PDB file of C-alpha atoms in Angstrom:
ATOM      1  CA  GLU A   1      37.321 -15.719 101.911  1.00  0.00           C
ATOM      2  CA  TYR A   2      33.997 -15.327 104.010  1.00  0.00           C
ATOM      3  CA  LEU A   3      30.928 -14.725 102.910  1.00  0.00           C
ATOM      4  CA  TRP A   4      27.726 -13.213 104.932  1.00  0.00           C
ATOM      5  CA  ASP A   5      24.339 -14.550 104.667  1.00  0.00           C
ATOM      6  CA  HIS A   6      22.204 -11.374 104.140  1.00  0.00           C
ATOM      7  CA  ARG A   7      19.204 -13.539 105.028  1.00  0.00           C
ATOM      8  CA  ASN A   8      20.061 -12.542 108.529  1.00  0.00           C
ATOM      9  CA  GLU A   9      18.342  -9.495 109.619  1.00  0.00           C
ATOM     10  CA  SER A  10      20.708  -8.646 112.703  1.00  0.00           C
ATOM     11  CA  LEU A  11      23.707  -8.762 110.361  1.00  0.00           C
ATOM     12  CA  ARG A  12      22.070  -6.270 108.110  1.00  0.00           C
ATOM     13  CA  ALA A  13      21.430  -4.221 111.298  1.00  0.00           C
ATOM     14  CA  TRP A  14      25.445  -4.626 112.268  1.00  0.00           C
ATOM     15  CA  LEU A  15      26.770  -3.936 109.133  1.00  0.00           C
ATOM     16  CA  ALA A  16      24.654  -0.444 108.600  1.00  0.00           C
ATOM     17  CA  HIS A  17      24.983   0.629 112.125  1.00  0.00           C
ATOM     18  CA  ALA A  18      28.330  -0.707 113.202  1.00  0.00           C
ATOM     19  CA  HIS A  19      30.594  -1.908 110.656  1.00  0.00           C
ATOM     20  CA  SER A  20      29.674   0.986 107.980  1.00  0.00           C
ATOM     21  CA  THR A  21      29.127   3.745 109.928  1.00  0.00           C
ATOM     22  CA  GLY A  22      31.025   2.944 113.335  1.00  0.00           C
ATOM     23  CA  SER A  23      33.915   4.568 115.019  1.00  0.00           C
ATOM     24  CA  THR A  24      36.172   2.878 112.649  1.00  0.00           C
ATOM     25  CA  SER A  25      34.006   4.122 109.386  1.00  0.00           C
ATOM     26  CA  ILE A  26      31.950   7.153 108.920  1.00  0.00           C
ATOM     27  CA  GLY A  27      31.751   7.633 112.830  1.00  0.00           C
ATOM     28  CA  HIS A  28      35.188   8.861 112.690  1.00  0.00           C
ATOM     29  CA  PRO A  29      35.708  12.372 111.831  1.00  0.00           C
ATOM     30  CA  ASP A  30      38.597  11.189 108.986  1.00  0.00           C
ATOM     31  CA  ILE A  31      36.406   9.177 107.167  1.00  0.00           C
ATOM     32  CA  ASP A  32      33.586  10.748 104.939  1.00  0.00           C
ATOM     33  CA  GLY A  33      32.910   7.502 102.891  1.00  0.00           C
ATOM     34  CA  ILE A  34      33.147   3.994 102.275  1.00  0.00           C
ATOM     35  CA  PHE A  35      33.420   1.466  99.371  1.00  0.00           C
ATOM     36  CA  ILE A  36      31.542  -1.543  98.829  1.00  0.00           C
ATOM     37  CA  ASP A  37      32.557  -3.658  95.851  1.00  0.00           C
ATOM     38  CA  ASP A  38      31.037  -7.020  96.939  1.00  0.00           C
ATOM     39  CA  GLN A  39      27.943  -8.071  94.906  1.00  0.00           C
ATOM     40  CA  TRP A  40      25.367 -10.786  95.084  1.00  0.00           C
ATOM     41  CA  SER A  41      23.201 -11.685  91.809  1.00  0.00           C
ATOM     42  CA  SER A  42      20.821 -14.379  90.983  1.00  0.00           C
ATOM     43  CA  PRO A  43      21.478 -16.957  89.858  1.00  0.00           C
ATOM     44  CA  GLY A  44      25.148 -16.127  89.540  1.00  0.00           C
ATOM     45  CA  GLY A  45      25.702 -15.948  93.402  1.00  0.00           C
ATOM     46  CA  PRO A  46      28.558 -13.613  94.727  1.00  0.00           C
ATOM     47  CA  GLY A  47      30.296 -11.460  91.987  1.00  0.00           C
ATOM     48  CA  GLU A  48      33.790 -11.925  93.869  1.00  0.00           C
ATOM     49  CA  GLU A  49      34.056 -15.672  94.212  1.00  0.00           C
ATOM     50  CA  ASP A  50      34.596 -18.339  91.460  1.00  0.00           C
ATOM     51  CA  MET A  51      32.057 -19.712  89.436  1.00  0.00           C
ATOM     52  CA  HIS A  52      31.508 -22.633  91.697  1.00  0.00           C
ATOM     53  CA  ALA A  53      30.802 -20.831  94.656  1.00  0.00           C
ATOM     54  CA  VAL A  54      27.153 -21.479  94.684  1.00  0.00           C
ATOM     55  CA  GLU A  55      27.684 -25.202  94.152  1.00  0.00           C
ATOM     56  CA  ASP A  56      30.444 -25.247  96.689  1.00  0.00           C
ATOM     57  CA  MET A  57      28.141 -23.709  99.395  1.00  0.00           C
ATOM     58  CA  GLY A  58      25.531 -26.188  98.746  1.00  0.00           C
ATOM     59  CA  LEU A  59      23.233 -23.111  97.961  1.00  0.00           C
ATOM     60  CA  SER A  60      20.217 -23.984  96.023  1.00  0.00           C
ATOM     61  CA  VAL A  61      18.689 -21.411  93.287  1.00  0.00           C
ATOM     62  CA  ALA A  62      16.069 -20.279  95.728  1.00  0.00           C
ATOM     63  CA  ASP A  63      18.936 -19.677  98.337  1.00  0.00           C
ATOM     64  CA  VAL A  64      20.863 -17.501  96.088  1.00  0.00           C
ATOM     65  CA  MET A  65      17.450 -15.479  95.308  1.00  0.00           C
ATOM     66  CA  ALA A  66      16.771 -14.990  98.577  1.00  0.00           C
ATOM     67  CA  ILE A  67      20.313 -14.012  99.625  1.00  0.00           C
ATOM     68  CA  THR A  68      20.488 -11.597  96.855  1.00  0.00           C
ATOM     69  CA  GLY A  69      17.177  -9.967  97.349  1.00  0.00           C
ATOM     70  CA  ASN A  70      18.253  -9.675 100.933  1.00  0.00           C
ATOM     71  CA  TRP A  71      21.884  -8.123  99.870  1.00  0.00           C
ATOM     72  CA  THR A  72      20.240  -5.517  97.899  1.00  0.00           C
ATOM     73  CA  LEU A  73      17.938  -4.673 101.286  1.00  0.00           C
ATOM     74  CA  THR A  74      21.273  -4.624 103.284  1.00  0.00           C
ATOM     75  CA  MET A  75      23.153  -2.300 100.556  1.00  0.00           C
ATOM     76  CA  LYS A  76      19.769  -0.124 100.848  1.00  0.00           C
ATOM     77  CA  ALA A  77      20.376   0.223 104.672  1.00  0.00           C
ATOM     78  CA  VAL A  78      23.954   0.852 104.466  1.00  0.00           C
ATOM     79  CA  HIS A  79      23.656   3.329 101.947  1.00  0.00           C
ATOM     80  CA  GLN A  80      20.968   5.243 104.063  1.00  0.00           C
ATOM     81  CA  ALA A  81      23.150   4.579 107.154  1.00  0.00           C
ATOM     82  CA  ALA A  82      25.933   6.208 105.618  1.00  0.00           C
ATOM     83  CA  LEU A  83      23.753   9.266 104.424  1.00  0.00           C
ATOM     84  CA  ASP A  84      22.198   9.574 107.619  1.00  0.00           C
ATOM     85  CA  GLY A  85      26.070   9.755 109.191  1.00  0.00           C
ATOM     86  CA  GLY A  86      26.985  12.605 106.995  1.00  0.00           C
ATOM     87  CA  GLY A  87      28.737  10.055 105.002  1.00  0.00           C
ATOM     88  CA  PHE A  88      28.840   9.064 101.145  1.00  0.00           C
ATOM     89  CA  ALA A  89      29.196   5.236  99.507  1.00  0.00           C
ATOM     90  CA  TRP A  90      30.523   4.943  96.267  1.00  0.00           C
ATOM     91  CA  ARG A  91      27.962   2.978  94.891  1.00  0.00           C
ATOM     92  CA  LEU A  92      25.373   5.779  95.079  1.00  0.00           C
ATOM     93  CA  PHE A  93      27.166   7.310  92.378  1.00  0.00           C
ATOM     94  CA  SER A  94      25.719   4.027  89.999  1.00  0.00           C
ATOM     95  CA  PRO A  95      23.377   2.116  92.245  1.00  0.00           C
ATOM     96  CA  GLY A  96      23.786  -1.300  91.266  1.00  0.00           C
ATOM     97  CA  SER A  97      27.510  -0.902  89.847  1.00  0.00           C
ATOM     98  CA  ASN A  98      30.307  -2.884  90.647  1.00  0.00           C
ATOM     99  CA  THR A  99      33.972  -2.237  90.088  1.00  0.00           C
ATOM    100  CA  LYS A 100      34.782  -4.575  87.479  1.00  0.00           C
ATOM    101  CA  GLY A 101      37.782  -1.888  86.357  1.00  0.00           C
ATOM    102  CA  SER A 102      35.039   0.568  84.880  1.00  0.00           C
ATOM    103  CA  ASP A 103      34.684   4.270  85.815  1.00  0.00           C
ATOM    104  CA  PRO A 104      30.908   4.460  85.984  1.00  0.00           C
ATOM    105  CA  ILE A 105      30.880   8.377  85.458  1.00  0.00           C
ATOM    106  CA  GLY A 106      33.659   9.097  83.333  1.00  0.00           C
ATOM    107  CA  GLY A 107      36.380  10.826  85.487  1.00  0.00           C
ATOM    108  CA  GLN A 108      36.270  14.508  86.622  1.00  0.00           C
ATOM    109  CA  ALA A 109      34.120  15.821  83.736  1.00  0.00           C
ATOM    110  CA  GLY A 110      31.677  12.862  84.300  1.00  0.00           C
ATOM    111  CA  CYS A 111      31.646  13.169  88.171  1.00  0.00           C
ATOM    112  CA  ALA A 112      30.671  16.956  87.756  1.00  0.00           C
ATOM    113  CA  ARG A 113      28.221  16.244  85.067  1.00  0.00           C
ATOM    114  CA  ALA A 114      26.583  13.341  87.179  1.00  0.00           C
ATOM    115  CA  LEU A 115      26.475  15.648  90.318  1.00  0.00           C
ATOM    116  CA  ARG A 116      25.296  18.791  88.483  1.00  0.00           C
ATOM    117  CA  ALA A 117      21.991  16.187  86.983  1.00  0.00           C
ATOM    118  CA  ARG A 118      21.395  14.699  90.288  1.00  0.00           C
ATOM    119  CA  CYS A 119      21.470  17.835  92.789  1.00  0.00           C
ATOM    120  CA  VAL A 120      17.926  18.391  91.864  1.00  0.00           C
ATOM    121  CA  HIS A 121      14.927  18.939  93.882  1.00  0.00           C
ATOM    122  CA  ASN A 122      13.178  15.237  93.947  1.00  0.00           C
ATOM    123  CA  ASP A 123      16.114  13.533  92.398  1.00  0.00           C
ATOM    124  CA  THR A 124      15.355   9.514  92.904  1.00  0.00           C
ATOM    125  CA  LEU A 125      19.180   9.067  93.708  1.00  0.00           C
ATOM    126  CA  GLN A 126      18.819  11.368  96.977  1.00  0.00           C
TER     127      GLN A 126
END
């Protein structure tokens, strides 16, 4: 598996404006959303890798903190680009969530309830 170093601002721009919203994603007329389940946390590192990933990559605590902070900026940029392109990103239902086998909104009833609660003027999730 390959991991990106989110401290790279040109990577952030590419992920937001080409990879996630280009013609093979939200920019395609048959695609209206994206699903991103990767995650970075500090001090844990990449969520989809084994517990030795940080050590195996030779990352320091400062590296992991910087990558995690920049990963958050990347996700915000990707989410905004998706919305600007008329699309949607799964994580917008539950910011900061990951898949981990759970349903963050509780099925159809939970989805309807969550959307009704969020579809109000000045909601912070929008």
